[in-house]
Short mmCIF file of C-alpha atoms and ligand atoms in Angstrom, two decimals:
data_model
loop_
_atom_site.label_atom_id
_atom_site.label_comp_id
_atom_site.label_asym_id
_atom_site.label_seq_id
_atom_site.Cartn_x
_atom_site.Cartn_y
_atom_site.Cartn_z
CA UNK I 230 -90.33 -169.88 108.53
CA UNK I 231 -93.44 -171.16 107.06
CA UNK I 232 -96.24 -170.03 105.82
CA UNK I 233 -99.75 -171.09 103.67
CA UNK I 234 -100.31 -169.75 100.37
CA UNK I 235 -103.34 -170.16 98.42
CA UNK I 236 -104.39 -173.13 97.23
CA UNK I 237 -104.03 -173.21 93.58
CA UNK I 238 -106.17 -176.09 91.32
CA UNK I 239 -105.31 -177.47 87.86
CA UNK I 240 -108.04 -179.00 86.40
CA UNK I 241 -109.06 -181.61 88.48
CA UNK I 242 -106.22 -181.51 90.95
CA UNK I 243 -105.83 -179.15 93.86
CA UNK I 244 -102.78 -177.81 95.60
CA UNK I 245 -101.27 -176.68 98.60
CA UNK I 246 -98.45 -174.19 98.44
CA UNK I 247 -96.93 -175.09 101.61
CA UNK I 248 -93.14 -174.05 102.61
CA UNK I 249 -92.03 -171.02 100.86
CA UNK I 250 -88.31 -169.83 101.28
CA UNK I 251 -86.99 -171.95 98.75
CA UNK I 252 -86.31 -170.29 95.57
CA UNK I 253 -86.72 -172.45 91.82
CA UNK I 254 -84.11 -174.26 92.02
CA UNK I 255 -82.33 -176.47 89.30
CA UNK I 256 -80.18 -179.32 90.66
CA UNK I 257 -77.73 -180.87 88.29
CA UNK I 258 -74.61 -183.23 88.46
CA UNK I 259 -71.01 -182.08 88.01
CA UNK I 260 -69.33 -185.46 86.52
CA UNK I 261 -70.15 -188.17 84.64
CA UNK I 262 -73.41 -188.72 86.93
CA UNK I 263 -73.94 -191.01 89.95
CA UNK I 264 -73.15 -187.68 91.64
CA UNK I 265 -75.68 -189.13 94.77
CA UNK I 266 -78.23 -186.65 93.60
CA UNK I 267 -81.12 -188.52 94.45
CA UNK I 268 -80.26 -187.95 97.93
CA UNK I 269 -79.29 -184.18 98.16
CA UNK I 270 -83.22 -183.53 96.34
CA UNK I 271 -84.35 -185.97 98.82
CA UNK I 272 -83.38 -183.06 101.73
CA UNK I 273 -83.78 -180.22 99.31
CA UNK I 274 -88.22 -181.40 98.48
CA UNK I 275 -88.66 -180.35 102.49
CA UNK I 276 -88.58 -177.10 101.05
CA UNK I 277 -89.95 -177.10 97.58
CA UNK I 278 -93.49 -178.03 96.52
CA UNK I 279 -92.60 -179.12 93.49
CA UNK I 280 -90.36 -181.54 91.94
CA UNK I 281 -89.72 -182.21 88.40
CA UNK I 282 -87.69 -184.35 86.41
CA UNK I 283 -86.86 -182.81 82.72
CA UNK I 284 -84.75 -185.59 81.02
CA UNK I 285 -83.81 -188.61 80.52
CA UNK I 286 -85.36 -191.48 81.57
CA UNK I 287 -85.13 -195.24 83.19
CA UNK I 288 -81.19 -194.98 82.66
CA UNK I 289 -81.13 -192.66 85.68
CA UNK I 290 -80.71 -194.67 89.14
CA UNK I 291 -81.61 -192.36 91.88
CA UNK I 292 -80.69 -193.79 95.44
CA UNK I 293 -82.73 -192.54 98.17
CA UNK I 294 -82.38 -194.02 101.73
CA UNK I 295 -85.05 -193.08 104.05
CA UNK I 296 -84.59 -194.40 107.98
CA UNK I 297 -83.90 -197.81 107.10
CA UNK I 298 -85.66 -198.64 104.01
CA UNK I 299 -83.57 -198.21 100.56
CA UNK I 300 -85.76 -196.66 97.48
CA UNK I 301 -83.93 -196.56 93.65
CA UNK I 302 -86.18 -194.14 91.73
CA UNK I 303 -85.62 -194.43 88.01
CA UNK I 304 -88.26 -191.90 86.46
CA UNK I 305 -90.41 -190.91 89.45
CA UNK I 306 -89.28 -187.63 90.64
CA UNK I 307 -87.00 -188.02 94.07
CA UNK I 308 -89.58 -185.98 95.78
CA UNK I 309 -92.48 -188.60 96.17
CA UNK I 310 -91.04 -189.93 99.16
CA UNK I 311 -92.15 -186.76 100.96
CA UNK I 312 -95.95 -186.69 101.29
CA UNK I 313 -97.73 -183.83 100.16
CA UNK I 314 -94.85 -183.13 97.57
CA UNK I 315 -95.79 -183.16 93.77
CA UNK I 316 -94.05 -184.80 91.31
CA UNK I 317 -93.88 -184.10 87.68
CA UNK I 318 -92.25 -186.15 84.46
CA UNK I 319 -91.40 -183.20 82.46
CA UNK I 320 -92.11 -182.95 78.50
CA UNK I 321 -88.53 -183.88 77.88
CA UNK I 322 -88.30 -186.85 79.73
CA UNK I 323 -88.91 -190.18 77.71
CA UNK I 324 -90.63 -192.24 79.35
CA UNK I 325 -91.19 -196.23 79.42
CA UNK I 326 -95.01 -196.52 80.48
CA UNK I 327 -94.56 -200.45 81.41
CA UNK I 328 -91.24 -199.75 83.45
CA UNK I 329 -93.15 -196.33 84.92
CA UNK I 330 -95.94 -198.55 85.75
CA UNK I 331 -93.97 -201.19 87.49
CA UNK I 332 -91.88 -198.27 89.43
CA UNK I 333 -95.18 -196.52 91.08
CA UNK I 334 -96.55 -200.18 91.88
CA UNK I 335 -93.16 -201.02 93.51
CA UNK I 336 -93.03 -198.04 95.32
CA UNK I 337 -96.74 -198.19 95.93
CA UNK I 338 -95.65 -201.77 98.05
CA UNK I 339 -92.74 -200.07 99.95
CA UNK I 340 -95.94 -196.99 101.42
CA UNK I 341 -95.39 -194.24 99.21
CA UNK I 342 -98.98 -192.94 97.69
CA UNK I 343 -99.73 -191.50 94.57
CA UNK I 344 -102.99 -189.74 95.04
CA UNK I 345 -102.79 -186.06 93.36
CA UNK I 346 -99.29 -185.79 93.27
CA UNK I 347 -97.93 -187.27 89.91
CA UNK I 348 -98.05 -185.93 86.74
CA UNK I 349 -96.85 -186.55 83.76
CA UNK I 350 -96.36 -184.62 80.57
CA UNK I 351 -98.76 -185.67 77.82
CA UNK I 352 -95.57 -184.70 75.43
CA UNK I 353 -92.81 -186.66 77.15
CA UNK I 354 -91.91 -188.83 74.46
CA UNK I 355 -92.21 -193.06 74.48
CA UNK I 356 -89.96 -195.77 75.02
CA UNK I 357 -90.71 -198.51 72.76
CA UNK I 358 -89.28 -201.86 73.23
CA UNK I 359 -87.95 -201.41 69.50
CA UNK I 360 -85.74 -198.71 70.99
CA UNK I 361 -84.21 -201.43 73.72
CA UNK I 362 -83.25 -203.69 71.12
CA UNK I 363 -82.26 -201.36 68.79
CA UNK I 364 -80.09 -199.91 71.37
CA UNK I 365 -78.20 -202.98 72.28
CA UNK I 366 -78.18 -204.50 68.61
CA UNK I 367 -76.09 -201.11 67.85
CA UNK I 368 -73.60 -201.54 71.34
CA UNK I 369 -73.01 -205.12 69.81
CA UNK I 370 -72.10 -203.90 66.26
CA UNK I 371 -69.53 -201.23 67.73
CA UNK I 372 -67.81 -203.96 69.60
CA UNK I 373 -64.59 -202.13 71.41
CA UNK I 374 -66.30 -198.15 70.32
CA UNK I 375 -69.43 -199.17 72.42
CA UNK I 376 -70.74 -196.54 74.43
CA UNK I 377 -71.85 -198.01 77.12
CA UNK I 378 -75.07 -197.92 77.54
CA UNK I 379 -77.73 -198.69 79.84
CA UNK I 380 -79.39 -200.58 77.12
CA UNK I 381 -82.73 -199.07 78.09
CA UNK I 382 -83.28 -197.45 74.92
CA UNK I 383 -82.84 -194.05 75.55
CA UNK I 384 -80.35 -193.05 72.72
CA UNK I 385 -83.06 -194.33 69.78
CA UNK I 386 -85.79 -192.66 71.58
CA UNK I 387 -84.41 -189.22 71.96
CA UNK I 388 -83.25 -190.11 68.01
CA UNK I 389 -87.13 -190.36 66.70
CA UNK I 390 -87.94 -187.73 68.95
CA UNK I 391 -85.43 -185.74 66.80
CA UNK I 392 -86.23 -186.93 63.49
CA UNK I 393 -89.80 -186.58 63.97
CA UNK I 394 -90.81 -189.80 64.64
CA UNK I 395 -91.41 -190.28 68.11
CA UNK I 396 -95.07 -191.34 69.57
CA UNK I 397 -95.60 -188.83 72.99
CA UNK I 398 -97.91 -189.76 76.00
CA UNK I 399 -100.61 -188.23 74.55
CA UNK I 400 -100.63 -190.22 71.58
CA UNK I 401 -100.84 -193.32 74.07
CA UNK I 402 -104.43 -191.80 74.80
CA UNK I 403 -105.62 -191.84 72.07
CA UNK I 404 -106.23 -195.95 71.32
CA UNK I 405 -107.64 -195.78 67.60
CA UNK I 406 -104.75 -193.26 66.40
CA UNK I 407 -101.74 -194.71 68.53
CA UNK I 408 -102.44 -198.50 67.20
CA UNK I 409 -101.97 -196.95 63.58
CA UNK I 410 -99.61 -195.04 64.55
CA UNK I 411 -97.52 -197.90 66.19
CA UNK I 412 -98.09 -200.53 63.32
CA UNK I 413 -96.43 -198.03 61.35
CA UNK I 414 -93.16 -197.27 63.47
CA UNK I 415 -93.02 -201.51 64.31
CA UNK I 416 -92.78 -201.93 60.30
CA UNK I 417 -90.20 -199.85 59.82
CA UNK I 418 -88.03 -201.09 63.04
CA UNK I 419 -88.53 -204.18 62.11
CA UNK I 420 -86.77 -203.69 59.13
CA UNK I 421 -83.93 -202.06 61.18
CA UNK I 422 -84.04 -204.79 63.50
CA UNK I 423 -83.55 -207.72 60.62
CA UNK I 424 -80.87 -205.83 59.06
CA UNK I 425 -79.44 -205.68 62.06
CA UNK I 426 -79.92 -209.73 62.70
CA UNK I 427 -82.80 -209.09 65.82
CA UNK I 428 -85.82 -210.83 65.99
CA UNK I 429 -88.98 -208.23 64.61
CA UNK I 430 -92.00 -207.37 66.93
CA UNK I 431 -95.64 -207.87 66.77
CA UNK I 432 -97.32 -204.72 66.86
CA UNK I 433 -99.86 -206.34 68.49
CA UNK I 434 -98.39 -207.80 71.01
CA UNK I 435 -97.07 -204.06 72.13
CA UNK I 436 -100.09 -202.63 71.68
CA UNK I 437 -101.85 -204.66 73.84
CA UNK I 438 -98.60 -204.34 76.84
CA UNK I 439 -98.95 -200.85 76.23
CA UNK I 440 -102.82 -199.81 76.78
CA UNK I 441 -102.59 -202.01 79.63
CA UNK I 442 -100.00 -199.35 81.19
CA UNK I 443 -101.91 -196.29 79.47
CA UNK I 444 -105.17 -197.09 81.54
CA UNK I 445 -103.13 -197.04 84.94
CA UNK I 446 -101.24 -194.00 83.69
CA UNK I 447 -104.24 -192.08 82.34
CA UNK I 448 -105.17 -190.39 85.73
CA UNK I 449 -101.61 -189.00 85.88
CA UNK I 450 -100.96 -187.78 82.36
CA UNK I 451 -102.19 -183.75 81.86
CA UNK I 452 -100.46 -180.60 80.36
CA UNK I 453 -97.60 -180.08 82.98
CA UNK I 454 -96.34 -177.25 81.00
CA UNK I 455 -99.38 -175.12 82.18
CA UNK I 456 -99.87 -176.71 85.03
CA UNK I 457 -96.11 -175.68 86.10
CA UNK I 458 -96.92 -172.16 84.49
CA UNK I 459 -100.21 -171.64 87.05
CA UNK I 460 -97.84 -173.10 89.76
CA UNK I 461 -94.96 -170.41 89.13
CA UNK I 462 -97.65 -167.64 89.25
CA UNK I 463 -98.92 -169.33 92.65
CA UNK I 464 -95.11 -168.42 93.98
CA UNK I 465 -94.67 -172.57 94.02
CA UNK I 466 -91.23 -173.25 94.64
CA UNK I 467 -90.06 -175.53 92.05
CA UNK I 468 -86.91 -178.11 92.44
CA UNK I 469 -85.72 -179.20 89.03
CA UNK I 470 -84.11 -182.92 89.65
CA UNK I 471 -81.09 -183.62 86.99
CA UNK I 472 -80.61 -186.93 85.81
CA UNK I 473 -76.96 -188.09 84.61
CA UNK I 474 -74.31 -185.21 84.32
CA UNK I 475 -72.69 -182.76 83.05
CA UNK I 476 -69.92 -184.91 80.94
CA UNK I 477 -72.93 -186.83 79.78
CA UNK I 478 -74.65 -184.39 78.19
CA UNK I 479 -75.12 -184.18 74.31
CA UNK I 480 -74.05 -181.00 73.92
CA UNK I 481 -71.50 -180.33 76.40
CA UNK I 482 -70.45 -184.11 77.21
CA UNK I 483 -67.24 -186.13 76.15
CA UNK I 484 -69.43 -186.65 73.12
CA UNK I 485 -70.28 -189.72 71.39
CA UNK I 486 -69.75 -191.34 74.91
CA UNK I 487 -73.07 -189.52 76.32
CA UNK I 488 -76.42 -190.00 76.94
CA UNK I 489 -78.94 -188.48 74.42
CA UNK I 490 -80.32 -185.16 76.20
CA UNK I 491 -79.03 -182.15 77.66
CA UNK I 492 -78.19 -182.79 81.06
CA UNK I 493 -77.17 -179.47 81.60
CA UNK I 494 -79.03 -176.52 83.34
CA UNK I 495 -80.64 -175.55 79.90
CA UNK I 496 -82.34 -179.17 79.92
CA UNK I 497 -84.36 -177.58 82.74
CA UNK I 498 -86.01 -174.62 81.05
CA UNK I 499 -86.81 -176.96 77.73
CA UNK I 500 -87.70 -180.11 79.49
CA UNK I 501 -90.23 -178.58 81.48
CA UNK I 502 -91.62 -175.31 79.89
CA UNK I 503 -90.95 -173.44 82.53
CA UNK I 504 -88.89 -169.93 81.15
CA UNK I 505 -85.38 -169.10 81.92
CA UNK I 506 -86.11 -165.75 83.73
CA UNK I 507 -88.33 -168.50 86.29
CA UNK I 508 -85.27 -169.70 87.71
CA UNK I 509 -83.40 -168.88 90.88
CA UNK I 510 -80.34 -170.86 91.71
CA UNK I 511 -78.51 -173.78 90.26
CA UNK I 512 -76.86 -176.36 92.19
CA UNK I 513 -74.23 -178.64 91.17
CA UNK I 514 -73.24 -181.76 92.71
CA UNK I 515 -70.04 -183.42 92.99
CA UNK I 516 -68.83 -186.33 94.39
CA UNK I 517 -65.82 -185.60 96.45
CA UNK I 518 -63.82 -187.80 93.76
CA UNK I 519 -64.82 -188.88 89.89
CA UNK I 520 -66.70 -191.82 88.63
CA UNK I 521 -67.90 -193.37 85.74
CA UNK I 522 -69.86 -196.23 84.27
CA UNK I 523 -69.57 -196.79 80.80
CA UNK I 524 -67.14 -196.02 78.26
CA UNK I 525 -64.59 -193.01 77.70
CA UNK I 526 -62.03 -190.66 78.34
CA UNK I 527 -61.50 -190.05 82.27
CA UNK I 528 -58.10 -188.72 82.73
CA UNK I 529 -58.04 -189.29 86.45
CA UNK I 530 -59.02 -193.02 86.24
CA UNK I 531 -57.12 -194.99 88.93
CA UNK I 532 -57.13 -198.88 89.09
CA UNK I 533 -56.00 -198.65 93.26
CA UNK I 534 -58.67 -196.11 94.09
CA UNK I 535 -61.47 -198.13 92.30
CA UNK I 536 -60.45 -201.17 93.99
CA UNK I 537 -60.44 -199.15 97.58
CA UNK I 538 -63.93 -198.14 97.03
CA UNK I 539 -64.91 -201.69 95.46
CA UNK I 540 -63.91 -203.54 98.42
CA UNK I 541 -65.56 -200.96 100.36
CA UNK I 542 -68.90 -201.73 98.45
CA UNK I 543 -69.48 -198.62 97.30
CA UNK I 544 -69.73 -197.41 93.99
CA UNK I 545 -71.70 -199.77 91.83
CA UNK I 546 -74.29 -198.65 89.33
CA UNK I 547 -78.33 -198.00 90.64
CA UNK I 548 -79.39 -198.84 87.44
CA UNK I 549 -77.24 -201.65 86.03
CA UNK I 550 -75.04 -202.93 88.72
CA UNK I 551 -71.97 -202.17 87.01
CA UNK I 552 -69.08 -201.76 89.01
CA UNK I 553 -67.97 -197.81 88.19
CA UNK I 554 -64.96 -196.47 87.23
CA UNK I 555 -63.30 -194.53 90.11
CA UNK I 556 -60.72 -192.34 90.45
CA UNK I 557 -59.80 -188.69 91.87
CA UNK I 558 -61.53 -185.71 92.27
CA UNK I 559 -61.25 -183.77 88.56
CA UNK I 560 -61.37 -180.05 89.10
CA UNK I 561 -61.01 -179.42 85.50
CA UNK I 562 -64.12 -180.70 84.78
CA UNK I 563 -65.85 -179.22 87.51
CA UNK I 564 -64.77 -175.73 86.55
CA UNK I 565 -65.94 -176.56 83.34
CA UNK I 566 -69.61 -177.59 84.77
CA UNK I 567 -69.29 -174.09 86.88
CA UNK I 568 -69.20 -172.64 83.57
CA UNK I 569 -71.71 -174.71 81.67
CA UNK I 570 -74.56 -174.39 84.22
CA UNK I 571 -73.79 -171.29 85.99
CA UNK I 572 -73.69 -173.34 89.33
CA UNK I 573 -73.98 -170.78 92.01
CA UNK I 574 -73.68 -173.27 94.76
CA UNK I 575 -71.84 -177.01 95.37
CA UNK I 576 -73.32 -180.23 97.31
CA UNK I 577 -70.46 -182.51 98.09
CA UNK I 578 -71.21 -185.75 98.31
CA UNK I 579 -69.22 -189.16 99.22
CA UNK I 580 -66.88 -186.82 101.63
CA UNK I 581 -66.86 -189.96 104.22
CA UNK I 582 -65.62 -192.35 101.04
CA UNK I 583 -62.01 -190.66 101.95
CA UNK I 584 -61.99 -190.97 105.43
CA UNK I 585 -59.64 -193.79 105.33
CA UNK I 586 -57.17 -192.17 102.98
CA UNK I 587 -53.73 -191.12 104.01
CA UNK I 588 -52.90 -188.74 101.02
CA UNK I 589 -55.53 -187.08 98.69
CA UNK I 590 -54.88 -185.97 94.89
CA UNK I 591 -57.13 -183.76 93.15
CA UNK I 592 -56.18 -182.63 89.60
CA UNK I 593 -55.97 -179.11 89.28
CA UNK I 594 -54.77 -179.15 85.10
CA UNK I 595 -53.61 -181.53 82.71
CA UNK I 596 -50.65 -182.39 80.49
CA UNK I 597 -51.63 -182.83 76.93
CA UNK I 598 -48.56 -183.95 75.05
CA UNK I 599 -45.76 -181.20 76.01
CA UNK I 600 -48.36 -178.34 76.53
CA UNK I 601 -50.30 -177.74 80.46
CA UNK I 602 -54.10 -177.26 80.01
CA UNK I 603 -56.53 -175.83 82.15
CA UNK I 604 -59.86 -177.04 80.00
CA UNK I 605 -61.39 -179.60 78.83
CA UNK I 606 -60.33 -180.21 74.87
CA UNK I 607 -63.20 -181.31 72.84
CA UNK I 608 -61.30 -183.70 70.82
CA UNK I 609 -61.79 -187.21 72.61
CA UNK I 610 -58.46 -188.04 71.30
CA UNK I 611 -56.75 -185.29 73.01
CA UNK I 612 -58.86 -186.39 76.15
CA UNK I 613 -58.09 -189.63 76.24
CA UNK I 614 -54.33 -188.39 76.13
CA UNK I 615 -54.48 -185.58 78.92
CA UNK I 616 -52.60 -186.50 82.01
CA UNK I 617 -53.50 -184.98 85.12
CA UNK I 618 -51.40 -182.42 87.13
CA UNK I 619 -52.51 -183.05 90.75
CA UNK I 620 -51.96 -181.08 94.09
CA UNK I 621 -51.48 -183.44 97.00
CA UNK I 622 -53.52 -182.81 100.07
CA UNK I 623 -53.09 -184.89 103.40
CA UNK I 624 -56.25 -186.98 104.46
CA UNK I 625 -58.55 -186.66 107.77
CA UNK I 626 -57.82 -190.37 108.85
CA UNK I 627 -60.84 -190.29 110.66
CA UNK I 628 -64.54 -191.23 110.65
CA UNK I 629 -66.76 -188.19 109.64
CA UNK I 630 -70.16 -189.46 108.59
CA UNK I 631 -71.28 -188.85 112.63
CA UNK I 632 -70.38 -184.83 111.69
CA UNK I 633 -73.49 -182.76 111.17
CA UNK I 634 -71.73 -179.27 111.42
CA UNK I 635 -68.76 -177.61 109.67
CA UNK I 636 -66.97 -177.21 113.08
CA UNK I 637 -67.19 -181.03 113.59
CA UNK I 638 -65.33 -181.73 110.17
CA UNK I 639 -61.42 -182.53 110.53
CA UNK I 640 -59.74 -179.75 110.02
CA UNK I 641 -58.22 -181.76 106.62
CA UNK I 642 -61.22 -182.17 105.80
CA UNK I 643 -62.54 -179.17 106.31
CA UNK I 644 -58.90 -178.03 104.25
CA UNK I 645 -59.90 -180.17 101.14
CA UNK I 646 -63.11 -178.75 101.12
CA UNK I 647 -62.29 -174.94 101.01
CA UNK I 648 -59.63 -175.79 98.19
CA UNK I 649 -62.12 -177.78 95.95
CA UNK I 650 -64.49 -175.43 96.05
CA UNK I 651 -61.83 -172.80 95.03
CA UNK I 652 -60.71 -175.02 92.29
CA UNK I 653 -64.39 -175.21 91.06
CA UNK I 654 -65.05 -171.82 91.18
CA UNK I 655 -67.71 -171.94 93.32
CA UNK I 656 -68.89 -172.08 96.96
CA UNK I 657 -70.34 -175.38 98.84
CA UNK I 658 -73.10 -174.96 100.25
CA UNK I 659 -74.19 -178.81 101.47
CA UNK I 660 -71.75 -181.47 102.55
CA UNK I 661 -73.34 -185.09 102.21
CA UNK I 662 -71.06 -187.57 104.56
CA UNK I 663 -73.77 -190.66 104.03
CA UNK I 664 -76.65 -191.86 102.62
CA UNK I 665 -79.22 -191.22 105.42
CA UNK I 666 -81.04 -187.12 105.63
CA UNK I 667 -79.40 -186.43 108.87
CA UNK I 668 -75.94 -187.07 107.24
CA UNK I 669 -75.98 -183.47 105.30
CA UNK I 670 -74.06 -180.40 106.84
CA UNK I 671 -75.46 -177.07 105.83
CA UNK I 672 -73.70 -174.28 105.56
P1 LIG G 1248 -77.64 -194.24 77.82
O1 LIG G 1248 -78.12 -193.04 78.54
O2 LIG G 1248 -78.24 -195.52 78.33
O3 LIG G 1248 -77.76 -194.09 76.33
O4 LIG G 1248 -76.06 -194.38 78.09
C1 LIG G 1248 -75.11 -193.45 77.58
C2 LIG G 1248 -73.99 -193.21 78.58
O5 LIG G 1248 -74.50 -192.53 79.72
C3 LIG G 1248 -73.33 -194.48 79.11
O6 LIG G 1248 -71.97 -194.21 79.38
C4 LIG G 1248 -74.06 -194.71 80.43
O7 LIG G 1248 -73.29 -195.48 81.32
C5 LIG G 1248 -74.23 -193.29 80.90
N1 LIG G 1248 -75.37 -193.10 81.80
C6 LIG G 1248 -76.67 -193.09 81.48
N2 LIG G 1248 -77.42 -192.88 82.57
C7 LIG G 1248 -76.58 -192.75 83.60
C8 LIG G 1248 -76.77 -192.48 85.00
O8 LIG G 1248 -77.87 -192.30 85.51
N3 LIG G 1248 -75.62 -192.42 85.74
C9 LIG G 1248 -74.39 -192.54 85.19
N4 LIG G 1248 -74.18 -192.79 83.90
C10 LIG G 1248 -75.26 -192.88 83.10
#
């Protein structure tokens, strides 16, 4: 049911605390990202009034299709394709103010509005293009240990961040202090950058790019940290959008092979400011089988089932158009991210990428030298050497992404769902069978 709660106002901005019944919820991914979690937020912001992103950055790709037009959301919360929904970059987000600035005018062009519904943290911390080349000088120089990454600077950014010398947002606002303060970080990556045989920058060249984007950011930038603090007290419901996954994450991830922040359900609480004893419910999402882009262990790699999908023209990167890594469903890991993130309920996603299959594996252990496993060794030696132990489970054969109710599932479907979730230790609760809203089941 729905009702109207008070309108709340922060600072300038006013809000309406429309649909209640949703409690603060965190959504994260299960894998190695590319879960499809744009989408599953996408049908989760009808009932939140909030959505915030908490890390990461431009590396994410979130796919969102809406009717017939296609959006690919990089650091703009998944929620501003709802009207009336706000959006908020959280404080541990880093943020690229020219690509942000080119995302809201893009999605400006396609109708979506920005008019009292973005914020971002004046502490999210800056991408510099110093970080981008730095980034990709240091893939080069690893040569076959390269990580993989999306090149957009991420890793160096979160690194300053953690060594103290990051510039933030609200630095950005400040012209007199951030031009010193930038002449002073370009000297010293400069000298990076030469060692490393890269071209240096001119600080004033960046300066000037950059208070270009601060003066069309300024109107969004405020202290989301209180603002999501009044919010709570207003009974807001809040959706926390993950970016990347579990596997990725620097704490918990196949570490080095991850991406610099905790992607994990903590991320939430510390990328936003908003306490632990604020949240409600944390979702994980799962493809119905594994992928990967970029480098590193994945025991259940398979050449066949990455060409099936290839040909199929599915599974290619948002971000970077690299063709992922496919291969089946790993319920090792997805225990593990059970365990990690305290996932009290599943979204399955990709369940119409099998329908075609005549026999489905999922890998319920591995085989790590002469020993069976049922974790996840932290060694990426011994990862790289696990072999899977699979259970066999017959396919569906047929067409499911018209089913919009558990009852309408095959029953083999239906079959491998109930023993995944089992095997993950927790319960589904959303089945995605396409891209398009009306393609979700509910349970
Ligand atoms: P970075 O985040 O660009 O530093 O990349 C580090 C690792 O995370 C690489 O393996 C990337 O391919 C991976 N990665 C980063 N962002 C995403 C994402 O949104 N989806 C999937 N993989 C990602």
């Amino acid at each position: 049911m729905q009702s109207v709660r008070p309108e709340f106002t922060f600072g300038a901005f006013s809000c309406w605390i429309i649909k209640p019944n949703m409690p603060n919820t965190i959504l994260i991914g299960a894998q190695w990202g590319d879960e499809g979690k744009g989408k599953i937020i996408d049908v989760l912001t009808d009932r939140a009034d909030i959505v915030v992103r908490m890390q990461g950055g431009n590396n994410a790709g979130h796919t969102v299709l809406v009717g017939k037009k296609k959006y690919v959301l990089h650091l703009i919360p998944s929620g501003s394709l709802r009207p009336a929904k706000k959006c908020v970059i959280g404080n541990g987000v880093v943020v690229d103010p020219i690509h942000l600035v080119d995302e809201i005018e893009g999605l400006k062009k396609l109708g979506v509005k920005f008019k009292n519904n973005l914020f971002i943290s004046e502490t999210a911390h800056l991408v510099f293009p110093y970080h981008r080349l730095l980034d990709e000088c240091r893939e080069n120089s690893k040569g076959k240990n390269r990580i993989g990454t999306t090149k957009r600077g991420i890793g160096p950014a979160y690194g300053d961040k953690a060594a103290r010398m990051g510039i933030r947002m609200i630095d950005l606002m400040d012209a007199d202090g951030f031009s010193e303060l930038l002449k002073q970080r370009i000297k010293t990556n400069n000298e990076l950058l030469k060692a490393l045989g890269a071209k240096g920058l001119s600080s004033k060249k960046v300066a000037a790019d950059y208070f270009a984007a601060a003066r069309k950011l300024k109107p969004f930038v405020t202290d989301t940290v209180r603002l999501l603090h009044e919010a709570c007290q207003n009974q807001a419901n809040i959706l926390f959008e993950g970016a990347q996954g579990t596997f990725l994450d620097i704490d918990h991830g196949s570490y080095p092979y991850v991406t610099s922040s905790s992607t994990t359900a903590g991320g939430a609480c510390t990328g936003t400011g908003v306490s632990p004893n604020r949240i409600d419910k944390v979702i994980g999402v799962m493809k119905a089988y594994t992928t990967r882009v970029g480098e590193g262990p994945m025991p259940t790699e398979d050449e066949s089932l990455s060409e099936h999908f290839h040909e199929m023209g599915r599974e290619f990167g948002a971000t970077t158009g690299r063709a992922r890594r496919c291969g089946w469903l790993d319920t090792v890991l997805t225990r593990h991210a059970s365990m990690v993130n305290g996932i009290n309920e599943i979204a399955v996603t990709n369940l119409d990428g099998l329908d075609t299959l005549p026999v489905i594996k999922v890998c319920v252990g591995y085989r790590l030298v002469s020993k069976k496993i049922d974790y996840v060794p932290n060694a990426m030696g011994s990862l790289a050497k696990c072999k899977p132990i699979y259970r066999e489970f017959p396919g569906w054969l047929s067409p499911t992404e018209k089913c919009r109710k558990w009852s309408e599932l095959p029953l083999n479907a239906r079959r491998y769902l109930k023993a995944i979730a089992m095997l993950s230790e927790s319960r589904i609760q959303i089945i995605s069978v396409g891209p398009a809203r009306a393609q979700t089941i509910e349970l």
